[in-house]
Amino acid sequence: MSDKIEIKHDNAPAGGWGSLKEVAQILKQEEAIAAVGKVLLHQNKTDGFACVSCAWAKPANPHPFEFCESGAKATAWELTGKTATPDFFAAHTLSELESWSDHALEETGRLTEPLRWDAATDKYLPVGWSEAFAGIGGRLRGMDAKNVVFYSSGRASLEASYMYQLLARLYGCNNLPDSSNMCHESTSVALPKTIGVPCGTVVLDDFDKTDCIFFFGQNVGVNSPRMLHQLQEARKRGVPIITFNPLRERGLVSFTNPQSPLEMLTGAETCISTQYYQLKAGGDTAAIMGLCKALLAADDAARASGLTSVLDHAFLAQHSAGFDTFAEAVRACGWPDIERESGLSRAELETAAAVYAGAKAVIGVYGMGLTQHRNGVQNVEMVSNLLLLRGNIGKPGAGICPVRGHSNVQGQRTVGITEKPELAPLDKLAAQYDFAPPREKGMNTVEACQGMLAGTVSAFIGLGGNFLRAVPETGLMEPAWRQVPLSVQIATKLNRSHLIHGKVAYLLPCLGRIEIDRQGGVEQAVSVEDSTGCMHGSRGRAEPASSSLLSEPAIIAGIAKALLPASPKLDWDAWVADYALIRDAIEATYPDIFGQFNARLWTPGGFRKPVPASERIWKTPNGKANFIAPEGLDANPDLTLSGEHTLRLFTVRSDGQFNTTIYSNDDRFRGVYGTRMVLFMCRSDMDRLGFGEGDLVTARTPSDDGVSRRVSGLRITEYSVPAGCIAGYFPECNPLIPLWHHAKESMVPAAKAIDVCLERDVAAATAAA
Ligand SMILES: Nc1nc2c(c(=O)[nH]1)N[C@H]1C(S)=C(S)[C@@H](COP(=O)(O)OP(=O)(O)OC[C@H]3O[C@@H](n4cnc5c(=O)[nH]c(N)nc54)[C@H](O)[C@@H]3O)O[C@H]1N2
Ligand SMILES: Nc1nc2c(c(=O)[nH]1)N[C@H]1C(S)=C(S)[C@@H](COP(=O)(O)OP(=O)(O)OC[C@H]3O[C@@H](n4cnc5c(=O)[nH]c(N)nc54)[C@H](O)[C@@H]3O)O[C@H]1N2
Ligand SMILES: [Mo]
């Protein structure tokens, strides 16, 4: 990691030698060369382990090295040679550690022993596992289950997740918020309405058959680099890739495959995006309206002159509903409004629409750039509308492709992690385990935050993640968190959510997925679901960081046994002794998805769950694929900020991080080294506002709710973004996001459109000078 702050405006392609250098660097930093070297060959292989970085699909015929720079970093981070032992905790109070950076905290290494916070010394002291479970179970028994939150980050396996939701429900609540509430929840709300499934419809094979890819708000080069293989192959076949992203992302522009010796030696690079549209942040609904408008006009013209129609009218008639209302809304929407809200010209949108119209099979890919907006659900509905116009769902080479984040976030939902009782098979669980599951809706992430602010949450259990850093409204959430009576964190590494803790606090260290999980001397396997709905077995390959670690299933069972009365229907110990029995239980709850689960665990490429929309079976209330007309084009309908100093901030990830895990302060792809405290701004805004490169500013969110939201010490950095939009890093900019600033319906925090004002940072500038 660079110590010196440096901004380089160079333009090397993604991947390439830089990628290899980064991997080598992190292996050294983590003192993990030997451990990682041994396991990398097993990453994302059928009999190996599923990468702990992203959720992208794992092919049936993997490359010899089926991992990317980001995946190798995530592996090195988990298998680090460093440990945060009780000696480390004896040497530091938590108040002291609060001043450490996210990077410094996790860089202390793997947690090795269960810990309990000691109020007298303000330190985490070792505690035995059984004492910890008894303490947690005892306290939870005295609480009303309705006030207890069971959060999960999306990394835990299907087995652990199934046990976790069962624990919460047996205890008596549906308070199962997860990272998806901050991520693809907009997808999970939109797609059931439009196509009757909560997930994407494409599989890897579709990338071999597609003849056009539309890409909205997803930074593939950093966040799901293995997908570059499919994109590169598609580009070799001449498939156009049309990208909509306010920021010119290097990984979406060009790519050199670091695993191809020929490309590395010749410096050959593939141009990824054939057209790159830098729309305004939040301009996607408007942009897609423009595409649809151009398509309708072309269809009218073609039909008037007796030519082949542009829309797939046979599909529309047989499969869809709501087309007329949608078409009316599109026709009524004027080009000036579309141009203003999208920031793109009519000509640009007509050109993109023409490519769409000329393709027989189109895939629509998208990520956080669409979902993390006030109108995030509508954005996803618009992608669905666009695809439906030409029947681009449920045929080979076509479909919708939300790129999921955490490596098992989609799978957690599949096995019951949800606060919405109607999405869990409660009757099934009731019969299987002979209990009366709670029927009231539980808290999602934003509601859990609201509960903490209101003082009604009595306990927070975290199955992984870094809740406090990931959520918005840092300034209010941190003090509120300290008032929570009990916090229990199951984690691999130290993070800020462990330091700002409840009045009684436990920190329970667990095995990572890459580590060998032995129960009674027998190695266990777990499973995950990828972005395309395929389930994969995963077997750890490395020796555990410490002999005191327990697996996530063992920790969940430990808490469950201490909390719940024994039941003849459920033997937690038997499950922990043999994970195949947990899979049998999952199969019994979800026979349609997990039939023959254990027998199919190691299917090359995974076994796919049924996704009826891929076969044009629409599990919507009316049995049709539904068009949904947008309510409006404005991304921030109820934020009425204006004035020359108001800019729309969107938060992004760098290649030096996995969410709140900061591997390094460098962002090679954007040429920023040694700092994450930057704001990317275009030259015309810099001139208009009188800022120079490197000027330090404070960003402030103006609002009339009486809460002060500011982040200081941000460095103005010139970058290719549209005028009026700036970009900064997640999680450093999270204090700027009001908790109420979230998507309608899905309640995903609107982290991609925060209106802020900038003030010159006199204090920071003086200190720096
Ligand atoms: N290496 C690495 N891999 C990861 C992660 C990581 O942190 N590091 N995180 C994982 C997780 S949990 C997730 S959810 C995914 C996230 O992966 P992505 O979905 O790629 O997430 P982001 O980097 O937040 O933002 C995506 C892109 O949206 C663009 N964008 C911002 N606003 C808008 C807008 O209004 N419209 C459009 N069209 N684009 C916009 C940004 O410029 C950025 O390129 O990655 C997963 N994989
Ligand atoms: N402003 C802004 N905010 C955002 C976003 C954004 O784009 N912008 N993105 C949102 C998104 S998409 C997401 S998914 C959330 C992420 O929110 P989270 O999922 O809560 O956060 P992570 O940073 O992924 O969690 C990192 C921690 O997980 C623990 N961990 C790692 N591996 C394991 C494991 O195997 N088991 C266990 N038990 N623990 C483990 C480690 O202790 C590590 O410190 O953040 C959201 N917040
Ligand atoms: Mo995510």
mmCIF file of C-alpha atoms in Angstrom, residues 637-763:
data_model
loop_
_atom_site.group_PDB
_atom_site.id
_atom_site.type_symbol
_atom_site.label_atom_id
_atom_site.label_comp_id
_atom_site.label_asym_id
_atom_site.label_seq_id
_atom_site.Cartn_x
_atom_site.Cartn_y
_atom_site.Cartn_z
ATOM 1 C CA PRO A 637 -38.344 13.128 -6.182
ATOM 2 C CA ASP A 638 -38.415 14.441 -2.645
ATOM 3 C CA LEU A 639 -35.011 16.037 -2.403
ATOM 4 C CA THR A 640 -35.429 19.563 -3.604
ATOM 5 C CA LEU A 641 -31.968 20.868 -3.249
ATOM 6 C CA SER A 642 -30.701 23.488 -5.561
ATOM 7 C CA GLY A 643 -28.081 26.146 -5.799
ATOM 8 C CA GLU A 644 -24.777 26.308 -7.544
ATOM 9 C CA HIS A 645 -22.913 24.451 -4.814
ATOM 10 C CA THR A 646 -25.219 21.445 -4.763
ATOM 11 C CA LEU A 647 -23.758 18.378 -6.377
ATOM 12 C CA ARG A 648 -25.066 14.849 -6.635
ATOM 13 C CA LEU A 649 -22.664 12.489 -4.878
ATOM 14 C CA PHE A 650 -22.588 8.765 -5.664
ATOM 15 C CA THR A 651 -20.514 6.364 -3.592
ATOM 16 C CA VAL A 652 -18.401 3.651 -5.219
ATOM 17 C CA ARG A 653 -15.966 0.869 -4.382
ATOM 18 C CA SER A 654 -12.269 0.815 -5.258
ATOM 19 C CA ASP A 655 -10.194 -2.164 -6.318
ATOM 20 C CA GLY A 656 -8.483 -1.931 -2.929
ATOM 21 C CA GLN A 657 -11.531 -2.929 -0.935
ATOM 22 C CA PHE A 658 -14.228 -5.490 -0.380
ATOM 23 C CA ASN A 659 -17.075 -3.419 1.030
ATOM 24 C CA THR A 660 -15.901 -2.132 4.411
ATOM 25 C CA THR A 661 -12.796 -4.330 4.272
ATOM 26 C CA ILE A 662 -10.089 -1.999 3.038
ATOM 27 C CA TYR A 663 -7.145 -3.947 1.621
ATOM 28 C CA SER A 664 -5.250 -0.774 0.798
ATOM 29 C CA ASN A 665 -5.736 2.947 0.222
ATOM 30 C CA ASP A 666 -4.816 2.541 -3.442
ATOM 31 C CA ASP A 667 -7.286 2.486 -6.311
ATOM 32 C CA ARG A 668 -5.176 1.441 -9.256
ATOM 33 C CA PHE A 669 -8.067 1.575 -11.700
ATOM 34 C CA ARG A 670 -8.791 5.212 -10.955
ATOM 35 C CA GLY A 671 -5.140 6.185 -10.418
ATOM 36 C CA VAL A 672 -5.538 7.186 -6.757
ATOM 37 C CA TYR A 673 -2.777 6.084 -4.374
ATOM 38 C CA GLY A 674 -2.349 6.504 -0.631
ATOM 39 C CA THR A 675 -5.784 7.911 0.202
ATOM 40 C CA ARG A 676 -9.480 7.163 -0.010
ATOM 41 C CA MET A 677 -10.550 10.640 1.040
ATOM 42 C CA VAL A 678 -11.211 11.927 -2.478
ATOM 43 C CA LEU A 679 -14.057 13.377 -4.473
ATOM 44 C CA PHE A 680 -13.983 12.770 -8.207
ATOM 45 C CA MET A 681 -15.131 15.890 -10.077
ATOM 46 C CA CYS A 682 -15.105 16.976 -13.693
ATOM 47 C CA ARG A 683 -12.992 19.878 -14.904
ATOM 48 C CA SER A 684 -15.971 22.095 -15.723
ATOM 49 C CA ASP A 685 -17.356 21.799 -12.164
ATOM 50 C CA MET A 686 -13.893 22.461 -10.750
ATOM 51 C CA ASP A 687 -13.695 25.644 -12.824
ATOM 52 C CA ARG A 688 -17.287 26.634 -12.086
ATOM 53 C CA LEU A 689 -16.829 26.176 -8.335
ATOM 54 C CA GLY A 690 -13.278 27.477 -8.216
ATOM 55 C CA PHE A 691 -11.633 24.280 -6.980
ATOM 56 C CA GLY A 692 -8.177 23.112 -8.017
ATOM 57 C CA GLU A 693 -6.763 19.586 -8.083
ATOM 58 C CA GLY A 694 -5.965 18.497 -4.520
ATOM 59 C CA ASP A 695 -8.064 21.163 -2.772
ATOM 60 C CA LEU A 696 -9.480 19.878 0.507
ATOM 61 C CA VAL A 697 -13.184 20.270 1.112
ATOM 62 C CA THR A 698 -15.936 19.378 3.557
ATOM 63 C CA ALA A 699 -19.044 17.802 2.093
ATOM 64 C CA ARG A 700 -22.298 18.579 3.869
ATOM 65 C CA THR A 701 -25.783 17.227 3.235
ATOM 66 C CA PRO A 702 -28.194 20.134 3.474
ATOM 67 C CA SER A 703 -31.508 19.073 4.977
ATOM 68 C CA ASP A 704 -34.109 20.535 7.254
ATOM 69 C CA ASP A 705 -34.301 17.657 9.737
ATOM 70 C CA GLY A 706 -31.899 19.281 12.175
ATOM 71 C CA VAL A 707 -29.186 16.635 11.754
ATOM 72 C CA SER A 708 -25.698 17.782 10.819
ATOM 73 C CA ARG A 709 -24.077 15.471 8.268
ATOM 74 C CA ARG A 710 -20.523 16.277 7.207
ATOM 75 C CA VAL A 711 -17.341 14.627 6.022
ATOM 76 C CA SER A 712 -14.151 16.708 6.017
ATOM 77 C CA GLY A 713 -10.749 16.333 4.428
ATOM 78 C CA LEU A 714 -11.967 15.225 1.000
ATOM 79 C CA ARG A 715 -9.526 15.920 -1.821
ATOM 80 C CA ILE A 716 -10.844 17.257 -5.099
ATOM 81 C CA THR A 717 -9.617 14.960 -7.885
ATOM 82 C CA GLU A 718 -10.289 15.573 -11.539
ATOM 83 C CA TYR A 719 -12.103 12.701 -13.208
ATOM 84 C CA SER A 720 -14.398 11.964 -16.075
ATOM 85 C CA VAL A 721 -17.864 12.319 -14.525
ATOM 86 C CA PRO A 722 -20.790 14.394 -15.795
ATOM 87 C CA ALA A 723 -21.124 17.992 -14.637
ATOM 88 C CA GLY A 724 -23.155 18.223 -11.451
ATOM 89 C CA CYS A 725 -22.175 14.709 -10.304
ATOM 90 C CA ILE A 726 -19.300 13.756 -8.028
ATOM 91 C CA ALA A 727 -18.130 10.380 -6.763
ATOM 92 C CA GLY A 728 -16.625 9.394 -3.407
ATOM 93 C CA TYR A 729 -15.853 6.153 -1.623
ATOM 94 C CA PHE A 730 -18.074 3.889 0.422
ATOM 95 C CA PRO A 731 -17.880 3.669 3.492
ATOM 96 C CA GLU A 732 -16.022 6.944 4.078
ATOM 97 C CA CYS A 733 -18.973 8.986 2.733
ATOM 98 C CA ASN A 734 -21.703 7.106 4.641
ATOM 99 C CA PRO A 735 -22.079 9.842 7.309
ATOM 100 C CA LEU A 736 -23.576 11.973 4.516
ATOM 101 C CA ILE A 737 -26.531 9.660 3.813
ATOM 102 C CA PRO A 738 -29.692 10.384 5.813
ATOM 103 C CA LEU A 739 -31.360 7.189 7.042
ATOM 104 C CA TRP A 740 -34.625 8.301 5.455
ATOM 105 C CA HIS A 741 -32.923 8.662 2.078
ATOM 106 C CA HIS A 742 -33.755 5.172 0.830
ATOM 107 C CA ALA A 743 -35.537 3.518 -2.051
ATOM 108 C CA LYS A 744 -39.288 3.471 -2.053
ATOM 109 C CA GLU A 745 -40.597 -0.092 -1.566
ATOM 110 C CA SER A 746 -37.233 -1.827 -1.135
ATOM 111 C CA MET A 747 -35.785 0.565 1.488
ATOM 112 C CA VAL A 748 -32.276 0.233 0.034
ATOM 113 C CA PRO A 749 -30.265 3.264 1.182
ATOM 114 C CA ALA A 750 -29.892 5.632 -1.766
ATOM 115 C CA ALA A 751 -26.099 5.592 -1.719
ATOM 116 C CA LYS A 752 -25.833 6.530 -5.400
ATOM 117 C CA ALA A 753 -27.500 9.955 -5.269
ATOM 118 C CA ILE A 754 -26.809 12.084 -2.225
ATOM 119 C CA ASP A 755 -27.146 15.806 -2.820
ATOM 120 C CA VAL A 756 -24.323 17.599 -1.055
ATOM 121 C CA CYS A 757 -22.728 21.053 -0.762
ATOM 122 C CA LEU A 758 -18.988 21.545 -0.633
ATOM 123 C CA GLU A 759 -17.079 24.015 1.474
ATOM 124 C CA ARG A 760 -13.386 24.676 1.334
ATOM 125 C CA ASP A 761 -11.622 22.999 4.243
ATOM 126 C CA VAL A 762 -9.585 25.764 5.764
ATOM 127 C CA ALA A 763 -8.460 23.785 8.815
#
